[in-house]
PDB file of C-alpha atoms in Angstrom:
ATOM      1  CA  UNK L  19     -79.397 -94.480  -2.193  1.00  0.00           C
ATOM      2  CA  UNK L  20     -78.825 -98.268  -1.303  1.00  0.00           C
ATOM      3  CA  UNK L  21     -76.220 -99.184  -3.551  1.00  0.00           C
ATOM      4  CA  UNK L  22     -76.011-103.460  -3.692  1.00  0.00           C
ATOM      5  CA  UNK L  23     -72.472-104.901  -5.584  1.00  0.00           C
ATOM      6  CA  UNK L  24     -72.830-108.901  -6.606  1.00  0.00           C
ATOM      7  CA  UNK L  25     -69.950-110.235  -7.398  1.00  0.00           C
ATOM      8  CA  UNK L  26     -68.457-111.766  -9.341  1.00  0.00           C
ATOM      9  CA  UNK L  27     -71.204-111.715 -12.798  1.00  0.00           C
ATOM     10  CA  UNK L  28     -69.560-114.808 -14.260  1.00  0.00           C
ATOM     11  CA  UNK L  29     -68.190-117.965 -12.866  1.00  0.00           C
ATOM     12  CA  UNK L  30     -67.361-120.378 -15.340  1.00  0.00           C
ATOM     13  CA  UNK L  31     -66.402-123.528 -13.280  1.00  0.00           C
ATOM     14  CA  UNK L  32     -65.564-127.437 -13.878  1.00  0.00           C
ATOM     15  CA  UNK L  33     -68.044-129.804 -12.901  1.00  0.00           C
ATOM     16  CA  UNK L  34     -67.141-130.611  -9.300  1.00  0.00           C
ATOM     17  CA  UNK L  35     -65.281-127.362  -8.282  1.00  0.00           C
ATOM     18  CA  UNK L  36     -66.839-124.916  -5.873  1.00  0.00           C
ATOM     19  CA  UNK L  37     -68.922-121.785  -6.601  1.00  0.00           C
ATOM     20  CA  UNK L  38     -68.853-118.756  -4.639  1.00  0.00           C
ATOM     21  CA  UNK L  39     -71.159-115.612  -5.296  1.00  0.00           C
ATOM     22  CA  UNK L  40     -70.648-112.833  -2.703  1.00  0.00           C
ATOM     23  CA  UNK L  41     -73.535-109.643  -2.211  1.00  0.00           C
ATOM     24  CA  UNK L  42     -72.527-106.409  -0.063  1.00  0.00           C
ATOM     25  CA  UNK L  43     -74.383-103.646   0.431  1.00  0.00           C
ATOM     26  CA  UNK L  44     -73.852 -99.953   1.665  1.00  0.00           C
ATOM     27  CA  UNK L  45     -75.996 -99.916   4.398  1.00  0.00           C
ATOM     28  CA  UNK L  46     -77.160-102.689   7.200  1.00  0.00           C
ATOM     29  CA  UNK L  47     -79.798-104.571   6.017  1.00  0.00           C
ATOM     30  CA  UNK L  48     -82.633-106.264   8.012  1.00  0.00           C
ATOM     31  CA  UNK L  49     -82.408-109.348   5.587  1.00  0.00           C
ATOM     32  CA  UNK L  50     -80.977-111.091   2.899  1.00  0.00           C
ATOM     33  CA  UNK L  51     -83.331-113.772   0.208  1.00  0.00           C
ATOM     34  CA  UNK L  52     -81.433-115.419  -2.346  1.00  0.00           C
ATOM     35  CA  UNK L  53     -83.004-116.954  -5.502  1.00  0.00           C
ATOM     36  CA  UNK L  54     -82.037-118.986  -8.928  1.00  0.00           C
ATOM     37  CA  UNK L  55     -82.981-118.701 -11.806  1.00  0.00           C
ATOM     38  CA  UNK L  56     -82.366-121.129 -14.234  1.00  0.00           C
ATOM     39  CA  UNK L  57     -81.401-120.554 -17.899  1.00  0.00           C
ATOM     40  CA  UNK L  58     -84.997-119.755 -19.345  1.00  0.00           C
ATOM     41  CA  UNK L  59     -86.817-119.749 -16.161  1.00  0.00           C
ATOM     42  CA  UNK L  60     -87.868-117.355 -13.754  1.00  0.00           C
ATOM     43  CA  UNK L  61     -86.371-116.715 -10.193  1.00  0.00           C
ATOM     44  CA  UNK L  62     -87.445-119.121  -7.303  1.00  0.00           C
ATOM     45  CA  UNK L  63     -86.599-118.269  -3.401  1.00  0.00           C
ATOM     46  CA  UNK L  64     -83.944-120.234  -1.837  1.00  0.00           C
ATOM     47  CA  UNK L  65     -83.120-119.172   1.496  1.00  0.00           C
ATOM     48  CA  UNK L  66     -83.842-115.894   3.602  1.00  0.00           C
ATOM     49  CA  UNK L  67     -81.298-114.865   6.336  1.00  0.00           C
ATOM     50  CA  UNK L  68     -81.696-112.735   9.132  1.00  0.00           C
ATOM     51  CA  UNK L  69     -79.805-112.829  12.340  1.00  0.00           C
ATOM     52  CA  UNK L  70     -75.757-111.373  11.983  1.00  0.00           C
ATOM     53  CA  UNK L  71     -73.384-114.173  11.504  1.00  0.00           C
ATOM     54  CA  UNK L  72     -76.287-116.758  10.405  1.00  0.00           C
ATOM     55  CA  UNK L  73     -75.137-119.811   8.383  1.00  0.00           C
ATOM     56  CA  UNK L  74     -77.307-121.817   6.738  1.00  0.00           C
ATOM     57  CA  UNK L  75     -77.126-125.458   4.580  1.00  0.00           C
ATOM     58  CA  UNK L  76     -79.335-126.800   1.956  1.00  0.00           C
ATOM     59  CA  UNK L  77     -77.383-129.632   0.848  1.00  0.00           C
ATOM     60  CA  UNK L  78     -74.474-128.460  -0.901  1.00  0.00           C
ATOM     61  CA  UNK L  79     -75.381-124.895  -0.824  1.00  0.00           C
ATOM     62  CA  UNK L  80     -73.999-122.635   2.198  1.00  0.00           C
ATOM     63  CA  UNK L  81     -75.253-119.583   2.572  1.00  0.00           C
ATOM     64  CA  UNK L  82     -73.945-116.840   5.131  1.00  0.00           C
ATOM     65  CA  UNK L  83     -74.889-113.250   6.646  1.00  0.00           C
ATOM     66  CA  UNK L  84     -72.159-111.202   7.598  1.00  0.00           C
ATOM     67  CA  UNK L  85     -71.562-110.294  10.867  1.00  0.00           C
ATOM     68  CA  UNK L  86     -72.378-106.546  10.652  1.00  0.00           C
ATOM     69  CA  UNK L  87     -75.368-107.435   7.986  1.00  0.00           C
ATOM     70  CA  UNK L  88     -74.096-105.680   5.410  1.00  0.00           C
ATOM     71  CA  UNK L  89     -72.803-108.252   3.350  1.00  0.00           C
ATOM     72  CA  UNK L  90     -73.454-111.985   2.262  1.00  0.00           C
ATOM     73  CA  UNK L  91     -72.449-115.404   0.686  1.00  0.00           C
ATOM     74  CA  UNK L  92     -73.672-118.012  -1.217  1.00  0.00           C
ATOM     75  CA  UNK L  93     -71.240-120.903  -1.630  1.00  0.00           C
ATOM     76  CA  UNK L  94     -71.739-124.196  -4.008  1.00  0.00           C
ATOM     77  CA  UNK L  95     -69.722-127.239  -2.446  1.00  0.00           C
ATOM     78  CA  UNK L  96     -69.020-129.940  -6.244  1.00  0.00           C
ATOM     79  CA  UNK L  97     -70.838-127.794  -8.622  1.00  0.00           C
ATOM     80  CA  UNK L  98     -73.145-130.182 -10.676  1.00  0.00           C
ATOM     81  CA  UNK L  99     -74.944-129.074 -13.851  1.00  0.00           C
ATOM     82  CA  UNK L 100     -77.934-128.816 -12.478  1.00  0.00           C
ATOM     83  CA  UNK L 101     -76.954-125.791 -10.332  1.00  0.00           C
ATOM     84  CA  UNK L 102     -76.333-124.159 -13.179  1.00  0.00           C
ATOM     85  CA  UNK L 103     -77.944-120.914 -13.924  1.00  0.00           C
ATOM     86  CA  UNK L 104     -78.018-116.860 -12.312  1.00  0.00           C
ATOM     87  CA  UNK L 105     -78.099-116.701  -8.722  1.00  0.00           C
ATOM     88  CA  UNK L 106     -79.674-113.160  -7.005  1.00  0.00           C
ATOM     89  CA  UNK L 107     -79.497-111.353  -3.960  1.00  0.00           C
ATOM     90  CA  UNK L 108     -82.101-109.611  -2.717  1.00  0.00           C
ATOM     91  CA  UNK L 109     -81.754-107.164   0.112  1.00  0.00           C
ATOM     92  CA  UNK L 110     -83.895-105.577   2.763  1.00  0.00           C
ATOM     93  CA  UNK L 111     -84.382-102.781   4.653  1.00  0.00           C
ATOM     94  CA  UNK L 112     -86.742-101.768   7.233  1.00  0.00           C
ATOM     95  CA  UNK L 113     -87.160 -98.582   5.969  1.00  0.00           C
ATOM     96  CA  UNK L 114     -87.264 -98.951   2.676  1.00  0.00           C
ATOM     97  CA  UNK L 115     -89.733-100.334   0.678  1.00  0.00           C
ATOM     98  CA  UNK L 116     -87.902-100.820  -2.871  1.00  0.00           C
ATOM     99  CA  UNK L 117     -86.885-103.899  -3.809  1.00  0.00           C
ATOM    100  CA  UNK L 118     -83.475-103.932  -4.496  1.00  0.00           C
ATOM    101  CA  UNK L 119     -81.803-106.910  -6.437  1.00  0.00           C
ATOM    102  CA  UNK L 120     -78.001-107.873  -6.593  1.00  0.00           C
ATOM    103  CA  UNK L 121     -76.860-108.162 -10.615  1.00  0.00           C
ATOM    104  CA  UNK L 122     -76.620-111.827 -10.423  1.00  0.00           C
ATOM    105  CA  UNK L 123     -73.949-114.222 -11.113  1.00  0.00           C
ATOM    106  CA  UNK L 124     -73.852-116.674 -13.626  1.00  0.00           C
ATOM    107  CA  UNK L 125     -73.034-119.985 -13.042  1.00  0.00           C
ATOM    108  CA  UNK L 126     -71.279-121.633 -15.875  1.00  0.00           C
ATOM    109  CA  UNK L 127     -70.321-125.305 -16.175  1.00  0.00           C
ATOM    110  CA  UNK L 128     -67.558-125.725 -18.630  1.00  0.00           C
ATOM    111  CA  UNK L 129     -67.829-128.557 -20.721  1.00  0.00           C
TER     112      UNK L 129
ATOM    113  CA  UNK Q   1     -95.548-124.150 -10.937  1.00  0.00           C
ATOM    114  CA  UNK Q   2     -95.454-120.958  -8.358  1.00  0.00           C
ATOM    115  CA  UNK Q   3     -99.192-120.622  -8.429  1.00  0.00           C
ATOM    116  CA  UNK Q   4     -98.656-116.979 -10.265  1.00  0.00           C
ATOM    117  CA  UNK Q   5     -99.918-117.092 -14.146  1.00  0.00           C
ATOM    118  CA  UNK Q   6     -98.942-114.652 -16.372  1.00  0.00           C
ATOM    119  CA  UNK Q   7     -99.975-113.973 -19.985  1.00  0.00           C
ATOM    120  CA  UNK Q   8     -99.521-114.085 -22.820  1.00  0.00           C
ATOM    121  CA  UNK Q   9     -96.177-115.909 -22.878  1.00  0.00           C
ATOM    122  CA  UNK Q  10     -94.712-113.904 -25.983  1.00  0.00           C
ATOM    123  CA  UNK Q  11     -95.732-110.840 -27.351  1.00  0.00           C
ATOM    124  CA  UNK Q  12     -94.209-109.484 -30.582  1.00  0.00           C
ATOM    125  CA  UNK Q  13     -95.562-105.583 -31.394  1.00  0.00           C
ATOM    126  CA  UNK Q  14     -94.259-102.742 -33.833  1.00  0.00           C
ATOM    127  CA  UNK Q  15     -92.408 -99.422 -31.926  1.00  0.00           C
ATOM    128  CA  UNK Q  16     -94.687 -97.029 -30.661  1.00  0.00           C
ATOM    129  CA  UNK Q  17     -97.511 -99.625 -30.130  1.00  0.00           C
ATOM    130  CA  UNK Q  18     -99.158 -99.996 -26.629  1.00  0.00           C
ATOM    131  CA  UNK Q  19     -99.953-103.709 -24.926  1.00  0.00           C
ATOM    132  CA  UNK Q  20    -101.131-105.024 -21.680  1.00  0.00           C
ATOM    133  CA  UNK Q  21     -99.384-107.558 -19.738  1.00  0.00           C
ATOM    134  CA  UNK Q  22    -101.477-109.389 -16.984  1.00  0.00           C
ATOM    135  CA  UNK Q  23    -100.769-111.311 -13.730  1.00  0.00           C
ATOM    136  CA  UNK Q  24    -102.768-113.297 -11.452  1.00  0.00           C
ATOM    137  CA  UNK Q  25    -100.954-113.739  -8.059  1.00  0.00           C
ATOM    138  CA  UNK Q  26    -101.059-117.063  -5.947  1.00  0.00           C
ATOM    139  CA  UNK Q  27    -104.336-117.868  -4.247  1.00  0.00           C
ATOM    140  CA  UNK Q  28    -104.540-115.684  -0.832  1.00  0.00           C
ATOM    141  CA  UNK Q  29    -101.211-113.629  -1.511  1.00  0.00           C
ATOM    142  CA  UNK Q  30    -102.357-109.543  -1.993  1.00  0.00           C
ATOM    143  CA  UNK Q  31     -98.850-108.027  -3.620  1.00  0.00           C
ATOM    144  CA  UNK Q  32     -98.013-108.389  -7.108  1.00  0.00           C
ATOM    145  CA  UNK Q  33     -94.785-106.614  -8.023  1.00  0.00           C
ATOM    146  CA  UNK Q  34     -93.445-106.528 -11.726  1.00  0.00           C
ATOM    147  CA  UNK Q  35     -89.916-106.767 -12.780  1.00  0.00           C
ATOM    148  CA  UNK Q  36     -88.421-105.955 -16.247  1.00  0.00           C
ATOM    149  CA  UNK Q  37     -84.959-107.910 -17.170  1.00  0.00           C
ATOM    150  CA  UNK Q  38     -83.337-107.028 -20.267  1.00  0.00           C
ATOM    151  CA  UNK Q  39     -81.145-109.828 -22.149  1.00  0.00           C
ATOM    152  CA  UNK Q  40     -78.987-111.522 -19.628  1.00  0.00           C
ATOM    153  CA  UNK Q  41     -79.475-108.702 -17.403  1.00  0.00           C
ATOM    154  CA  UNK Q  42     -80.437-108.487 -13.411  1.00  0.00           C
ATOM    155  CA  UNK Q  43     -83.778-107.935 -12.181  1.00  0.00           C
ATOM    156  CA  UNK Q  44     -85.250-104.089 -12.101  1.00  0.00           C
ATOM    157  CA  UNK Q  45     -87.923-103.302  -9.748  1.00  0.00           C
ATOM    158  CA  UNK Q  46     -90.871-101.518 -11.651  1.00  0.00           C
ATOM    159  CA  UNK Q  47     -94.233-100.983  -9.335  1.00  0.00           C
ATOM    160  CA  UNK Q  48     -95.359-103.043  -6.541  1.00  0.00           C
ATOM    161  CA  UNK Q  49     -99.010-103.246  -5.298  1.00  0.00           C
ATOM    162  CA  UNK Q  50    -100.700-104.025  -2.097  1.00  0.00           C
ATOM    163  CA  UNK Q  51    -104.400-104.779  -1.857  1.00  0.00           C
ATOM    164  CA  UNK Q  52    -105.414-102.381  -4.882  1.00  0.00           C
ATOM    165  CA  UNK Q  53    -103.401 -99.510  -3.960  1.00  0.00           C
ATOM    166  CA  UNK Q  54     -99.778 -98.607  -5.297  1.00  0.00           C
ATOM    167  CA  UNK Q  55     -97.039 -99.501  -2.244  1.00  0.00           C
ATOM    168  CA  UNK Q  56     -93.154 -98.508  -4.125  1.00  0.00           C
ATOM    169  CA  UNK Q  57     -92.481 -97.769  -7.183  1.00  0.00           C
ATOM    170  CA  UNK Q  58     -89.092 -98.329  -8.587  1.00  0.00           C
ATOM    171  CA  UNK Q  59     -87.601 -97.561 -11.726  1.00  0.00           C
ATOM    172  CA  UNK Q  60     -90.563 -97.354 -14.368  1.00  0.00           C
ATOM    173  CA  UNK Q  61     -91.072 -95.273 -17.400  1.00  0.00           C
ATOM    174  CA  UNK Q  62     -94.029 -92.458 -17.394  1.00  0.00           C
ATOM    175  CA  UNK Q  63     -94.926 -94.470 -20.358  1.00  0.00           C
ATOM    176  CA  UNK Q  64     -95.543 -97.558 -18.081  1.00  0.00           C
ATOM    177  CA  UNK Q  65     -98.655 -97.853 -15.953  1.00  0.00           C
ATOM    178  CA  UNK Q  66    -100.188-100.122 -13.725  1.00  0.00           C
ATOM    179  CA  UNK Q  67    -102.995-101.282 -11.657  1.00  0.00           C
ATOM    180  CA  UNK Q  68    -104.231-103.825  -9.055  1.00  0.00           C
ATOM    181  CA  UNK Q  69    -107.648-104.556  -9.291  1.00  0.00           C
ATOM    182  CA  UNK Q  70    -110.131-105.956  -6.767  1.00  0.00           C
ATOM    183  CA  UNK Q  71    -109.734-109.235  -8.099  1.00  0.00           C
ATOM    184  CA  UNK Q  72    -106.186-108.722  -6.988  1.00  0.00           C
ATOM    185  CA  UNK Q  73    -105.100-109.650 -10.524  1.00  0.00           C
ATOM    186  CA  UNK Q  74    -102.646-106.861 -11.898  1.00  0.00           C
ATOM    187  CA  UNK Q  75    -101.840-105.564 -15.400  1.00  0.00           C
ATOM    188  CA  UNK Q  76     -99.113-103.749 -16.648  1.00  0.00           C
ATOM    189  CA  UNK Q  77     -99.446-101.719 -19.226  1.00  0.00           C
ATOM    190  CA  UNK Q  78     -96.612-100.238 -21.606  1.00  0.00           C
ATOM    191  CA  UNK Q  79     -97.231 -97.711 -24.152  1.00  0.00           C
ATOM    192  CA  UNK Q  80     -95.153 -95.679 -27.216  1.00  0.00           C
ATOM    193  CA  UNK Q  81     -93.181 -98.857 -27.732  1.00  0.00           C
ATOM    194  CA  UNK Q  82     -89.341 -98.669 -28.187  1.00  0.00           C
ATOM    195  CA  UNK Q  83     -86.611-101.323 -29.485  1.00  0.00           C
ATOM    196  CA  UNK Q  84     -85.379-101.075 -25.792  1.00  0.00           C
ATOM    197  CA  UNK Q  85     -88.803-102.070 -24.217  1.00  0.00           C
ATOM    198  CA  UNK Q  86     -87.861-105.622 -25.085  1.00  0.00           C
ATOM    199  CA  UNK Q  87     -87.060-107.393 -22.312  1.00  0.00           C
ATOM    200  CA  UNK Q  88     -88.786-110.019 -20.076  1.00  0.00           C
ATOM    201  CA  UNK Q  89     -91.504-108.956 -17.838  1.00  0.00           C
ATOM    202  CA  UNK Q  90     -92.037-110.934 -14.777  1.00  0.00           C
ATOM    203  CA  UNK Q  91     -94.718-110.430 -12.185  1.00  0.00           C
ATOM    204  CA  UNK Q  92     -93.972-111.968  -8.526  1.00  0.00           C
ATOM    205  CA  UNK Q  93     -96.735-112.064  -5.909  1.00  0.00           C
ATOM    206  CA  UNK Q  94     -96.260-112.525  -1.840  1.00  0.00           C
ATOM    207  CA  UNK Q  95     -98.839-112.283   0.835  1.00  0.00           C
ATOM    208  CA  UNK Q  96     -97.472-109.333   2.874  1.00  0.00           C
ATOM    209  CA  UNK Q  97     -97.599-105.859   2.007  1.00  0.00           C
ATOM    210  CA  UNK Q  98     -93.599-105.876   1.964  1.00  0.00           C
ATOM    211  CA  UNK Q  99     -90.458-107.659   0.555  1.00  0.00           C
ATOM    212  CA  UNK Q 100     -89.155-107.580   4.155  1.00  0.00           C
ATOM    213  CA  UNK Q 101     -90.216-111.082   5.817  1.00  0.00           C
ATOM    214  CA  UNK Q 102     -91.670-112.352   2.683  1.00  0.00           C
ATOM    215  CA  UNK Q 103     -90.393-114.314  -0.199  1.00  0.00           C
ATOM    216  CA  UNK Q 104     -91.854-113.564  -3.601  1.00  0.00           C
ATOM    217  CA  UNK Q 105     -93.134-116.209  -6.053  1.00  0.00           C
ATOM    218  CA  UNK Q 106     -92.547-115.543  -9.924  1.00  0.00           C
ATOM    219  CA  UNK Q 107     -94.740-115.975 -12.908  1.00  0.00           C
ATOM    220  CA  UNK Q 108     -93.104-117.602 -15.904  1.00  0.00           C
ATOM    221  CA  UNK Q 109     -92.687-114.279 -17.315  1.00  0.00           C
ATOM    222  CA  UNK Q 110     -94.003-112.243 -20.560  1.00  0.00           C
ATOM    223  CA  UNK Q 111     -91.105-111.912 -23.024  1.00  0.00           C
ATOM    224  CA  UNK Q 112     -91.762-108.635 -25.164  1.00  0.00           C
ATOM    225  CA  UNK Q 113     -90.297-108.016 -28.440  1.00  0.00           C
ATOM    226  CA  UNK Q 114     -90.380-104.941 -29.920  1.00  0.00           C
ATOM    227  CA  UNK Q 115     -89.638-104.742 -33.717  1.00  0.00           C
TER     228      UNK Q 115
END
């Protein structure tokens, strides 16, 4: 089956520093969605990637497809505490119609 | 607010007790899918719906049902309640009849305890 790895679960991270969460799959995936979800809240879309090697900005969020779509990136630029929370993965396949989410990783601000 | 209501909001019930959760998707959007996510856990993929009829099914319990009615609103019911039931139940709605192109928009979520 589609096996998905999110890594790493936890980042615990100053105020300021970067924040990287990385998602690879098994297979070559049609897409990529990423979503937060804050502490208490439920998960809402950021981004969706499609093309191989696309990079795309939302302020200080980067977010990257790999060139052979298998894997993917989602990098914080100055963490601030308001980007705290769990940030998901969500592949796609053509084929495949189950809907497949990365583990998460937390984002942690240390005080 | 993501336009998809869930209730209720919390639900405490004994083991081995049955309850229906319920979902109304966003205005014009014919999916629902539920999720279950245990404490500080990822997101598992239960049952998705399209237009009334069952499209994937993921990782749900016999004990678990579900249905999509012609009002498109969706319940989910869970029956012979265990201590590892509790979790938070989320239902997410899009307008196409896959994940693939679409994103999904999330109710606030039912959170389940079972005592």
């Amino acid at each position: 089956g589609q096996q998905v790895m999110q890594i790493p679960q936890y980042q615990h991270v100053q105020e300021g520093e970067d924040f990287t969460t990385y998602c690879n799959s098994s297979t070559t995936l049609s897409n990529i969605q990423w979503y937060k979800q804050r502490p208490g809240g439920h998960p809402v879309f950021l981004i969706q990637l499609v093309k191989s090697g696309e990079v795309k900005k939302q302020k200080r969020l980067t977010f990257q497809f790999g060139e052979a779509k298998k894997n993917s990136s989602l990098h914080i630029t100055a963490t601030q505490t308001t980007d705290v929370g769990t940030y998901f993965c969500a592949p796609r396949r053509d084929s495949n119609y189950q809907l497949i989410w990365g583990a998460g990783t937390k984002l942690i601000i240390k005080p | 607010d993501s336009g998809v209501t869930q209730t209720p909001k919390h639900l405490i019930t004994a083991t081995g007790q049955r309850v229906t959760l319920r979902c109304s998707p966003r205005s014009g959007d014919l999916s629902v899918y539920w999720y279950q996510q245990s404490l500080d856990q990822g997101l598992q993929f239960l049952i998705q719906y399209y237009n009334g009829e069952e499209r994937a099914k993921g990782n749900i319990l016999e004990r678990f049902s579900a249905q999509q009615f012609p009002d498109l609103h969706s319940e989910l019911n869970l029956s012979s309640l265990e201590l590892g039931d509790s979790a938070l139940y989320f239902c997410a709605s899009s307008v196409a009849p896959t994940a693939l192109n679409t994103e999904a928009f999330f109710g606030q979520g039912t959170r389940l305890t079972v005592v």
